[in-house]
Amino acid sequence: MRPERRGPRLTRMRAAVPALFATLLLLASAPLAQARDVVDATGRTVTVPDAPARVFAAGPPASVLLYALKPEAMIGWVRAPREGDLPYLLPETRALPELGRLTGKGDTLNLEVLLQAEPDLIVDFGTVSDTYLSLAEKVQTQTGVPYVLIDGSFANTPTAIRQMAEILGVPERGEILAAYAEETLSMVDRVLAKVPEESRPRVYLARGAEGLESAARGAINAEILERAGGVNVVEGAETGLVTVSPEQVLSWAPTAIVTIDRDFARAAPTLAGFAGTPAVQDGRIILAPGNPYGFIDAPPSVNRLIGLHFLMHRFYPDAAEGDLAAEVARFYDLFYHVTLDEAAMGKLLAE
Amino acid sequence: MSRWTKPRWASCLRSRAWPSALAILVLALLFGAVIGPFDMAPSRVGGLILGAIRGERAVGPEASVLFQIRLPRLAAAALVGAALAAAGAAYQVTFRNPLVSPDILGVSAGAGFGAVLGILLGLPIPVIQGLGFAFGLATVGLVLGTAAVIGQRGETLSLVLTGIALGALAGAGIAIVKTLADPDDQLPAMTFWLLGSLAGARPADVWFLLVPLAIGLLPLLLLRWRIGMLVLGEDDARALGVETGRLRLLVILAATLMTSAAVATAGTIGWIGLMVPHMARLIGGARFDRVLPLSILIGAGLMVVIDTCARSIAGTEVPLGVLTAFLGAPIFLGLLARGGRSWR
């Protein structure tokens, strides 16, 4: 009798197998249901979690964008903020550890340190090239953490903000910031339409305490000068950071000098290469604020949006729109989540 | 032996090497004075210089370019080239090794470490320069002290090995400082500094170079006969009455003083200190008393030519380290091909 019974039981078990599989599949796909595929700037399809909670930014530009969009998801800094930057950052992000950087020449980040911090997503924001594509693939293979790269070119800023916000799962916030970026760029176009070519400045970007480092035309570090209608006087063989001689600066005769170095701004009228330039004679040495992030570059990220407002007011005081201090306050509130009081504002915009 | 001990200025002059090197240096200086991105007619440059010699005080942008920027830079280039070449020539004889360059005892690495440290701490430029100078001197001082403790006194091999070890240590220090530096601001400054440039040369730098150079060159020039005898080796030189240990120490101190000042002003410039003494030997023979003055002239002239190229090839500066190799290597190989046989 038993063998006969065994038959149907086996059959029943066999029938249960697909059901079991289906259950298993359902269980296995449960996490998948909370993830989705995105195509990043390099054309790779990356599966990212729906609402990433622990995100690592691979380089300084990505770090700024991540902070602006979703500071609560940050697991560390590429480079810890310095003393002077702290008042302009959210208290809960100030003490996050410095993990190092992945992009650029020479990683300072150990992948084991990265994994120890348990990220569920790595984002990068910047140049799209084969180098960064291969870096993204390499790190994703080694760590198993999805790695998304977004095009960081200046003109692409509104789109990039939306893409990053989508990936981070904060589309509403992204919409607000992207709208701000769009409004800023169209404001620049409006102002420039009022300023004839000949009234636009010939600009020299002075870096370093001696002011003899600069960025050539086309370099990402000086991109904002050209977007603001200035003509970058430095025509270099290469499009990156360069050193120049004081004599060369004199012969370029810039009508405005933009710098992020306070010491240089103070010393420029006494330096041989700069004293004779129209910029110094007309008092057009423009010291760009740099806390917590630079207005001009350092890093080349969304922090440059306020730099555009700033340059409009400094380059074209008559044509510029609105009040600079109010705009700075609005930007710091929107992007850096801090409210600037009068003292902080004065310190920031002091020249 | 008479080959090494007997002065033969007459034949040296007859060889035309010395006057032609001087002529090339003067030509390079004149050429460098009229070339530059700031438009100035050669006659105007000549007028301003003659005026200055007569004691007139010219004002205006042209005078400022010429006297504040262009001429100090020319002078700095000549002094840096002379310092590196003289130090290299002295070292090659003292260490009896043709592959030795002025930074063999770690002076460049030490000066580089001092300078990048200064950049990291955000110090003013003159202080950065001073730190570079001091660290260059200190590194060689440390090398001498360490070698004296661990090895036999005056033993060149232990000196060179200690120099390499401490130089590597300073190199590691540079690397650490670079990783600590702000990547947007300080790191490029450090990289540019280490590549070598005279773009920031000022009138004050000329004095900063001139004094150590004079102090370093004086004993080398005065003792050139005895230093030349070091090439014979410890025993032979002693037999001829040369106090090798003390003389070697003097050469090292003099060369270090000059190299440290040069590196602190212009950054690390390779190749000049190694190659120019060889060029001098190829042209004027191997005697140190001829190699030294000839090295000084060739080093100064070559550096002026190289720096003039560095500031006028493109709108932006070309790193000196790149150009010393680009211009120096073909010249050197040409000389080698021409005089290679007689050299040995």
XYZ file of C-alpha atoms in Angstrom:
695
model
C 0.000 0.000 0.000
C 2.732 2.336 0.912
C 4.336 2.438 -2.537
C 1.013 3.522 -3.963
C 0.784 6.262 -1.508
C 4.277 7.390 -2.173
C 3.333 8.091 -5.779
C 0.935 10.916 -5.256
C 3.061 12.338 -2.436
C 6.026 12.574 -4.808
C 3.806 14.119 -7.383
C 2.609 16.592 -4.889
C 6.218 17.416 -3.975
C 7.109 17.793 -7.611
C 4.222 20.133 -7.991
C 5.481 22.098 -5.031
C 8.909 22.610 -6.551
C 7.928 25.357 -8.999
C 5.965 27.050 -6.256
C 8.995 26.887 -4.027
C 11.138 28.309 -6.802
C 8.634 31.031 -7.377
C 8.719 31.895 -3.692
C 12.489 31.883 -3.685
C 12.578 34.048 -6.759
C 10.127 36.424 -5.197
C 12.245 36.584 -2.055
C 15.425 37.080 -4.048
C 13.885 39.738 -6.198
C 12.534 41.627 -3.218
C 15.685 43.779 -2.925
C 15.697 44.155 -6.702
C 12.251 45.620 -6.525
C 13.770 48.531 -4.547
C 16.530 49.084 -7.070
C 16.478 50.455 -10.569
C 18.732 50.762 -13.559
C 20.182 54.094 -14.532
C 22.349 54.969 -17.511
C 25.193 57.246 -16.483
C 27.205 59.745 -18.513
C 29.589 57.082 -19.755
C 26.700 55.028 -21.166
C 27.012 52.282 -18.573
C 23.847 50.823 -17.138
C 24.181 50.745 -13.361
C 21.758 49.233 -10.900
C 21.352 51.620 -8.001
C 19.262 51.388 -4.822
C 16.000 53.315 -4.834
C 16.821 55.520 -1.895
C 20.568 55.349 -1.279
C 21.238 56.052 2.361
C 25.026 55.853 2.451
C 26.653 57.578 -0.489
C 30.303 58.253 -1.161
C 31.369 61.098 -3.456
C 34.453 60.118 -5.458
C 35.894 63.606 -5.868
C 35.520 67.169 -4.575
C 32.991 68.291 -7.244
C 30.741 65.313 -6.502
C 31.147 66.030 -2.808
C 29.642 69.523 -3.180
C 26.710 68.274 -5.232
C 26.009 65.426 -2.823
C 26.147 67.825 0.116
C 23.735 70.196 -1.605
C 21.239 67.489 -2.523
C 21.354 64.943 0.278
C 23.752 65.788 3.127
C 22.183 63.125 5.368
C 23.460 60.395 3.006
C 27.102 61.472 3.197
C 29.468 58.945 4.766
C 32.597 61.088 4.658
C 34.512 63.860 2.977
C 36.945 63.569 0.126
C 38.874 66.200 2.011
C 37.722 67.275 5.429
C 36.526 70.891 5.604
C 39.049 73.356 7.013
C 38.551 75.546 10.059
C 37.263 78.510 8.059
C 34.704 76.385 6.207
C 32.990 74.912 9.269
C 30.598 77.809 10.018
C 29.157 77.435 6.521
C 28.391 73.718 6.788
C 25.700 71.697 8.555
C 26.868 70.782 12.075
C 26.158 67.071 11.546
C 28.430 66.914 8.493
C 31.357 68.787 10.038
C 32.789 65.824 11.891
C 32.434 63.252 9.101
C 35.730 61.461 8.451
C 38.063 62.312 5.617
C 38.128 59.251 3.383
C 40.275 60.436 0.486
C 39.621 60.820 -3.192
C 39.167 58.329 -5.968
C 39.262 60.540 -9.039
C 42.129 62.518 -10.375
C 45.738 61.574 -10.399
C 46.752 59.302 -7.590
C 44.019 57.907 -5.403
C 44.368 58.690 -1.756
C 41.537 56.364 -0.866
C 42.048 52.787 0.162
C 39.181 50.676 -1.163
C 39.121 48.744 2.110
C 38.518 51.995 3.973
C 35.730 52.726 1.531
C 34.086 49.328 2.063
C 34.489 49.672 5.817
C 32.293 52.763 5.554
C 29.600 50.581 3.891
C 28.466 52.776 1.025
C 25.512 51.620 -1.060
C 26.381 54.000 -3.899
C 29.409 55.857 -5.244
C 28.777 59.007 -7.263
C 31.192 61.024 -9.333
C 30.580 64.373 -10.960
C 33.062 65.797 -13.426
C 34.940 65.122 -16.612
C 33.667 62.223 -18.676
C 36.615 60.465 -20.248
C 37.893 56.961 -20.791
C 40.073 57.345 -17.699
C 37.078 57.966 -15.455
C 34.999 55.342 -17.241
C 37.629 52.702 -16.560
C 38.021 53.949 -12.978
C 34.285 53.604 -12.419
C 34.255 50.086 -13.840
C 37.311 49.044 -11.899
C 36.012 50.286 -8.560
C 32.555 48.831 -9.137
C 34.042 45.419 -9.980
C 36.372 45.459 -7.009
C 33.910 46.690 -4.412
C 30.557 45.558 -5.775
C 29.190 49.025 -5.009
C 27.357 50.740 -7.885
C 29.386 53.641 -9.284
C 27.649 56.370 -11.266
C 29.397 59.124 -13.222
C 27.616 62.340 -14.159
C 28.818 64.909 -16.688
C 30.159 67.895 -14.768
C 30.506 70.429 -17.568
C 29.287 73.877 -16.549
C 26.568 74.231 -19.180
C 25.166 70.854 -18.154
C 24.709 71.908 -14.509
C 20.853 71.965 -14.375
C 20.587 68.573 -16.076
C 23.330 67.141 -13.897
C 21.565 68.318 -10.737
C 18.341 66.631 -11.863
C 20.138 63.390 -12.776
C 22.005 63.257 -9.492
C 18.828 64.049 -7.527
C 16.986 61.278 -9.354
C 19.730 58.795 -8.525
C 19.862 59.905 -4.901
C 16.100 59.592 -4.639
C 15.437 63.262 -3.919
C 13.857 64.489 -7.178
C 11.858 67.332 -5.550
C 14.959 68.834 -4.018
C 16.772 68.377 -7.290
C 14.040 70.276 -9.094
C 14.443 73.269 -6.770
C 18.206 73.412 -7.178
C 18.083 72.752 -10.930
C 15.571 75.566 -11.338
C 17.955 77.841 -9.450
C 20.764 76.839 -11.794
C 18.606 77.470 -14.853
C 17.502 80.831 -13.528
C 21.154 81.764 -12.831
C 22.299 80.858 -16.323
C 19.466 82.783 -17.975
C 20.156 85.758 -15.694
C 23.753 85.722 -16.981
C 22.516 85.716 -20.575
C 20.123 88.592 -19.823
C 22.865 90.713 -18.265
C 25.387 89.933 -21.009
C 22.847 90.951 -23.642
C 22.898 94.438 -22.113
C 26.719 94.678 -22.065
C 28.455 95.319 -25.391
C 31.528 93.213 -26.211
C 33.916 96.130 -25.727
C 32.732 96.740 -22.179
C 33.534 93.211 -21.099
C 36.709 92.747 -19.100
C 39.943 91.108 -20.163
C 40.445 88.906 -17.137
C 43.483 87.333 -15.553
C 42.873 84.614 -12.975
C 45.633 84.870 -10.374
C 46.355 81.840 -8.239
C 48.998 81.317 -5.582
C 50.497 83.910 -3.259
C 52.552 85.417 -6.076
C 49.649 85.363 -8.504
C 51.820 83.774 -11.150
C 49.821 80.592 -11.440
C 46.830 80.808 -13.672
C 44.485 78.736 -15.766
C 44.577 78.935 -19.549
C 41.607 79.622 -21.781
C 39.479 76.490 -21.948
C 40.658 75.152 -18.604
C 37.942 73.993 -16.246
C 39.425 76.196 -13.500
C 38.741 79.373 -15.487
C 35.574 78.279 -17.302
C 33.415 80.567 -15.204
C 35.280 83.716 -16.344
C 34.302 83.057 -19.931
C 30.732 82.118 -18.977
C 30.516 85.480 -17.224
C 31.494 87.230 -20.443
C 35.124 87.906 -19.562
C 37.976 87.200 -21.933
C 40.614 85.043 -20.282
C 43.888 86.688 -21.308
C 45.906 83.521 -20.736
C 46.282 81.785 -24.027
C 48.359 78.778 -23.186
C 49.601 75.876 -25.190
C 47.875 73.618 -22.705
C 44.407 73.983 -21.228
C 45.064 73.504 -17.568
C 46.881 75.204 -14.745
C 49.957 77.083 -15.956
C 52.663 79.348 -14.605
C 53.271 82.697 -16.255
C 55.885 85.412 -15.920
C 55.120 88.889 -14.561
C 56.280 90.393 -17.817
C 53.734 88.311 -19.670
C 50.984 89.519 -17.351
C 51.978 93.119 -18.093
C 51.920 92.552 -21.822
C 48.477 90.958 -21.602
C 47.298 94.100 -19.803
C 44.243 92.555 -18.106
C 41.478 94.996 -17.165
C 40.340 92.818 -14.276
C 42.180 90.369 -12.045
C 40.229 87.673 -10.271
C 41.871 85.859 -7.386
C 40.976 83.546 -4.551
C 44.126 84.409 -2.598
C 43.690 87.132 -0.005
C 47.447 87.669 0.403
C 47.867 88.185 -3.299
C 44.926 90.577 -3.500
C 46.556 92.702 -0.812
C 50.036 92.566 -2.347
C 49.142 92.962 -6.047
C 49.559 96.772 -6.232
C 53.166 96.382 -5.069
C 54.146 93.442 -7.294
C 56.226 94.290 -10.340
C 54.141 92.297 -12.816
C 50.803 93.583 -11.628
C 51.303 97.197 -10.556
C 51.351 98.392 -14.177
C 48.227 96.552 -15.331
C 45.004 98.461 -16.051
C 43.276 96.159 -13.558
C 45.388 97.401 -10.643
C 45.312 101.013 -11.788
C 41.505 100.923 -11.969
C 41.274 99.003 -8.702
C 39.655 95.983 -10.302
C 41.229 93.235 -8.254
C 38.365 90.931 -7.511
C 38.827 88.723 -4.479
C 36.442 85.804 -4.755
C 35.204 84.240 -1.501
C 36.113 80.627 -0.878
C 34.151 79.341 2.132
C 33.037 76.659 2.276
C 33.636 76.293 -1.454
C 35.234 78.630 -3.981
C 33.118 81.032 -6.024
C 35.375 80.610 -9.078
C 36.478 77.016 -8.913
C 37.983 74.849 -6.157
C 36.191 72.581 -6.834
C 34.506 73.044 -10.238
C 30.998 72.162 -9.107
C 27.622 73.764 -8.361
C 29.392 76.200 -6.020
C 30.211 78.175 -9.162
C 26.559 79.177 -9.586
C 26.915 81.822 -6.886
C 30.229 82.737 -8.521
C 28.277 83.744 -11.622
C 26.084 86.109 -9.603
C 29.207 87.454 -7.911
C 31.065 88.051 -11.182
C 28.057 89.747 -12.758
C 28.029 92.275 -9.910
C 31.808 92.763 -10.007
C 32.242 92.832 -13.795
C 29.115 94.825 -14.670
C 27.953 96.713 -11.557
C 25.491 98.770 -13.610
C 23.890 95.953 -15.557
C 23.798 93.316 -12.805
C 20.428 92.266 -11.410
C 19.325 92.170 -7.795
C 21.254 92.496 -4.570
C 24.400 90.384 -4.266
C 24.211 89.869 -0.495
C 20.597 88.721 -0.715
C 21.495 86.364 -3.525
C 24.407 84.918 -1.557
C 22.133 84.383 1.440
C 19.586 82.621 -0.755
C 22.226 80.416 -2.351
C 23.803 79.427 0.973
C 20.386 78.577 2.327
C 19.447 76.491 -0.726
C 22.714 74.691 -1.430
C 24.620 74.717 1.847
C 21.625 74.569 4.247
C 22.917 77.430 6.390
C 21.450 80.822 7.212
C 24.023 83.587 7.011
C 23.780 86.322 9.602
C 25.091 89.788 8.885
C 28.503 89.138 10.431
C 29.059 85.947 8.449
C 27.955 87.694 5.271
C 30.285 90.612 5.898
C 33.198 88.276 6.494
C 32.429 86.292 3.371
C 32.158 89.234 0.998
C 34.913 91.356 2.592
C 37.586 92.445 0.150
C 102.149 64.990 -12.681
C 103.075 68.325 -14.167
C 99.909 68.028 -16.193
C 97.924 68.532 -13.031
C 99.990 70.980 -11.118
C 101.414 73.459 -13.549
C 99.190 76.385 -14.454
C 98.924 77.018 -18.128
C 96.620 79.981 -18.481
C 98.301 80.942 -21.713
C 97.451 77.730 -23.477
C 94.002 77.791 -21.964
C 93.382 81.188 -23.477
C 94.940 80.139 -26.712
C 92.493 77.281 -26.883
C 89.776 79.923 -27.354
C 87.402 77.900 -25.150
C 87.353 80.438 -22.358
C 86.816 83.597 -24.426
C 84.229 81.970 -26.629
C 82.259 80.741 -23.619
C 82.367 84.276 -22.240
C 81.290 85.696 -25.580
C 78.363 83.270 -25.736
C 77.301 84.260 -22.221
C 77.417 87.975 -23.081
C 75.510 87.374 -26.303
C 72.901 85.308 -24.473
C 72.477 88.071 -21.902
C 72.115 90.762 -24.572
C 69.700 88.629 -26.527
C 67.722 87.820 -23.389
C 67.528 91.499 -22.474
C 65.742 92.464 -25.684
C 63.452 89.436 -25.864
C 60.245 89.244 -23.918
C 56.476 89.315 -24.216
C 56.342 93.005 -23.289
C 56.959 94.929 -26.515
C 60.108 97.026 -26.261
C 62.441 97.987 -29.096
C 66.058 96.815 -28.642
C 67.197 100.424 -28.969
C 64.902 101.403 -26.118
C 66.343 98.587 -23.971
C 69.862 99.784 -24.800
C 68.933 103.373 -24.039
C 67.431 102.481 -20.686
C 70.438 100.370 -19.686
C 72.934 103.040 -20.736
C 70.848 105.607 -18.897
C 70.893 103.489 -15.768
C 74.670 103.126 -16.031
C 74.954 106.913 -16.211
C 72.864 107.067 -13.060
C 69.542 108.218 -14.510
C 66.442 106.971 -12.780
C 63.963 106.022 -15.453
C 60.293 105.596 -14.615
C 57.365 104.143 -16.513
C 56.212 100.702 -17.501
C 59.193 99.985 -19.749
C 61.743 100.775 -17.070
C 59.743 98.738 -14.588
C 59.630 95.728 -16.926
C 63.320 95.956 -17.667
C 64.722 96.663 -14.208
C 62.168 94.945 -11.997
C 61.414 91.872 -14.080
C 63.570 91.108 -17.084
C 67.092 91.946 -15.959
C 66.723 90.431 -12.463
C 65.469 87.274 -14.099
C 68.403 87.193 -16.521
C 70.829 87.702 -13.675
C 69.118 85.053 -11.582
C 69.279 82.587 -14.482
C 72.980 83.236 -15.015
C 73.711 82.876 -11.303
C 71.677 79.695 -10.927
C 73.378 78.156 -13.956
C 76.819 79.158 -12.722
C 76.125 77.856 -9.222
C 74.830 74.476 -10.368
C 77.583 73.971 -12.925
C 80.361 74.958 -10.527
C 78.963 72.737 -7.804
C 78.681 69.864 -10.267
C 82.246 70.300 -11.502
C 83.590 70.406 -7.952
C 81.595 67.339 -6.932
C 82.627 65.264 -9.922
C 86.284 65.817 -9.087
C 85.881 65.415 -5.358
C 83.909 62.205 -5.608
C 86.026 61.031 -8.545
C 82.883 60.051 -10.367
C 81.638 61.584 -13.627
C 78.026 60.644 -12.860
C 77.806 62.781 -9.752
C 75.565 65.849 -9.801
C 75.219 68.599 -7.162
C 72.228 66.932 -5.532
C 74.075 63.682 -4.765
C 74.197 64.558 -1.066
C 70.485 65.289 -0.933
C 70.590 69.077 -1.134
C 67.865 69.346 -3.797
C 65.541 66.913 -2.082
C 66.117 68.679 1.236
C 65.522 72.125 -0.239
C 62.455 70.807 -2.040
C 61.090 69.440 1.223
C 61.635 72.759 2.974
C 59.898 74.654 0.193
C 56.827 72.415 -0.102
C 56.531 72.514 3.682
C 56.505 76.308 3.436
C 53.805 76.152 0.756
C 51.746 73.770 2.890
C 51.937 76.123 5.865
C 50.935 79.036 3.646
C 54.039 81.081 4.437
C 55.109 84.177 2.471
C 57.341 83.587 -0.561
C 60.629 84.843 0.953
C 60.105 82.553 3.939
C 59.409 79.590 1.640
C 62.628 80.387 -0.167
C 64.504 80.693 3.122
C 63.093 77.387 4.335
C 64.235 75.718 1.112
C 67.722 77.140 1.532
C 67.935 76.153 5.189
C 66.596 72.644 4.623
C 69.054 72.110 1.763
C 71.955 73.072 4.010
C 70.579 71.085 6.922
C 70.187 67.933 4.834
C 73.804 67.994 3.729
C 74.867 68.821 7.289
C 72.944 65.787 8.465
C 74.567 63.660 5.757
C 78.045 64.770 6.815
C 77.274 64.136 10.465
C 75.712 60.733 9.866
C 78.505 59.633 7.567
C 81.076 60.703 10.140
C 79.326 58.666 12.821
C 78.669 55.494 10.860
C 81.547 55.398 8.417
C 85.154 56.333 8.202
C 85.746 60.038 8.078
C 86.178 61.331 4.584
C 85.169 58.054 3.033
C 83.375 59.118 -0.143
C 81.342 55.967 -0.586
C 79.717 56.177 2.831
C 79.080 59.896 2.192
C 77.369 59.242 -1.114
C 75.304 56.373 0.263
C 74.231 58.425 3.278
C 73.357 61.241 0.891
C 71.200 58.926 -1.182
C 69.467 57.564 1.914
C 68.696 60.974 3.422
C 67.748 62.302 -0.007
C 65.214 59.492 -0.284
C 63.935 60.395 3.165
C 63.453 64.017 2.095
C 61.748 62.740 -1.060
C 59.350 60.791 1.107
C 58.752 63.948 3.134
C 57.855 65.785 -0.072
C 55.410 63.033 -0.989
C 53.733 63.187 2.433
C 53.408 66.960 2.273
C 51.908 66.668 -1.208
C 49.226 64.274 -0.012
C 48.378 66.653 2.836
C 48.183 69.665 0.527
C 45.004 71.299 -0.698
C 44.594 69.722 -4.158
C 43.025 72.836 -5.667
C 45.466 75.408 -4.468
C 48.650 74.183 -2.798
C 49.310 71.041 -4.804
C 49.701 72.838 -8.163
C 51.988 75.376 -6.473
C 54.171 72.570 -5.155
C 54.276 70.781 -8.479
C 55.246 73.950 -10.301
C 57.875 74.715 -7.696
C 59.423 71.269 -7.986
C 59.489 71.514 -11.789
C 61.671 74.578 -11.531
C 60.951 78.096 -12.731
C 62.440 81.551 -12.606
C 59.128 83.243 -13.395
C 58.959 84.838 -9.966
C 62.552 86.142 -9.913
C 62.847 89.597 -8.340
C 65.732 91.987 -7.748
C 66.032 90.679 -4.175
C 66.604 87.165 -5.505
C 69.742 88.317 -7.286
C 71.290 89.213 -3.941
C 69.949 86.063 -2.379
C 71.879 84.139 -5.049
C 74.903 86.355 -5.378
C 76.074 86.203 -1.776
C 76.095 82.390 -1.355
C 77.552 82.039 -4.843
C 80.412 84.399 -4.047
C 81.075 82.710 -0.703
C 80.987 79.282 -2.311
C 82.980 80.090 -5.426
C 85.817 81.900 -3.707
C 87.401 78.855 -2.014
C 86.791 76.715 -5.083
C 88.560 79.180 -7.352
C 91.398 79.824 -4.912
C 91.997 76.139 -4.236
C 91.336 74.906 -7.765
C 94.830 73.366 -8.099
C 94.549 71.337 -4.943
C 90.969 70.328 -5.622
C 92.106 69.150 -9.035
C 94.529 66.794 -7.313
C 91.691 65.004 -5.528
C 91.050 63.251 -8.805
C 94.269 61.300 -8.305
C 92.794 59.503 -5.366
C 93.343 59.671 -1.638
C 96.907 58.311 -1.470
C 98.451 60.148 -4.388
C 96.872 63.431 -3.407
C 98.133 63.010 0.158
C 101.584 62.184 -1.176
C 101.509 65.516 -2.971
C 100.750 67.277 0.269
C 96.980 67.778 -0.089
C 94.917 67.395 3.055
C 92.189 65.426 1.321
C 89.680 65.138 4.168
C 89.532 68.816 4.988
C 89.627 69.853 1.356
C 86.755 67.538 0.517
C 84.710 68.951 3.378
C 85.401 72.468 2.134
C 84.317 71.572 -1.402
C 81.131 69.975 -0.112
C 80.269 73.003 2.020
C 80.968 75.443 -0.797
C 79.020 73.444 -3.379
C 76.121 72.903 -0.993
C 75.871 76.613 -0.243
C 75.640 77.419 -3.945
C 73.281 74.605 -4.883
C 70.978 75.267 -1.976
C 70.631 78.924 -2.933
C 70.009 77.978 -6.562
C 67.374 75.374 -5.719
C 65.675 77.662 -3.206
C 65.330 80.354 -5.889
C 64.574 78.369 -9.012
C 63.281 75.011 -7.809
C 64.893 71.729 -8.717
C 66.602 72.004 -12.079
C 68.257 68.799 -13.108
C 70.844 68.153 -15.741
C 72.827 71.424 -15.615
C 75.037 70.356 -12.745
C 75.666 66.956 -14.304
C 76.115 67.914 -17.921
C 77.843 71.275 -17.974
C 81.072 70.036 -16.340
C 81.238 67.346 -19.012
C 80.736 69.954 -21.701
C 83.542 71.977 -20.157
C 85.791 68.925 -20.123
C 84.971 68.094 -23.727
C 85.806 71.621 -24.786
C 88.720 72.547 -22.567
C 90.225 69.304 -21.279
C 89.893 67.512 -17.985
C 91.983 69.758 -15.713
C 89.854 71.067 -12.888
C 91.486 74.485 -12.917
C 90.149 74.878 -16.444
C 86.933 72.943 -16.014
C 85.765 75.154 -13.136
C 85.822 78.597 -14.818
C 84.633 77.118 -18.071
C 81.754 75.333 -16.285
C 80.743 78.583 -14.625
C 80.609 80.403 -17.957
C 78.878 77.601 -19.865
C 76.438 76.970 -17.032
C 75.499 80.628 -16.843
C 75.200 80.992 -20.616
C 73.182 77.816 -21.076
C 70.813 78.678 -18.251
C 70.217 82.150 -19.695
C 69.429 80.642 -23.103
C 67.167 78.014 -21.571
C 65.315 80.494 -19.406
C 64.879 82.899 -22.309
C 63.244 80.048 -24.197
C 61.166 79.133 -21.145
C 59.627 82.591 -21.028
C 59.230 83.236 -24.742
C 58.271 79.970 -26.457
C 54.637 80.149 -25.394
C 52.455 82.687 -23.631
C 52.794 80.629 -20.495
C 55.975 79.381 -18.864
C 57.586 76.168 -19.984
C 59.076 74.319 -16.991
C 62.858 74.715 -16.851
C 63.371 71.047 -16.120
C 61.753 70.189 -19.439
C 63.891 72.614 -21.406
C 67.224 71.757 -19.785
C 66.767 68.231 -21.057
C 65.355 69.249 -24.443
C 68.105 71.750 -25.236
C 70.875 70.281 -23.164
C 70.731 66.705 -24.359
C 71.315 67.409 -28.092
C 74.113 69.898 -27.369
C 75.714 67.417 -25.042
C 75.406 64.498 -27.463
C 76.830 66.653 -30.259
C 79.862 67.483 -28.169
C 80.215 63.868 -27.167
C 80.151 62.734 -30.781
C 82.736 65.350 -31.749
C 85.140 65.008 -28.893
C 84.359 61.608 -27.474
C 87.639 60.029 -28.432
C 89.973 62.659 -27.067
C 87.864 62.934 -23.903
C 88.879 59.537 -22.636
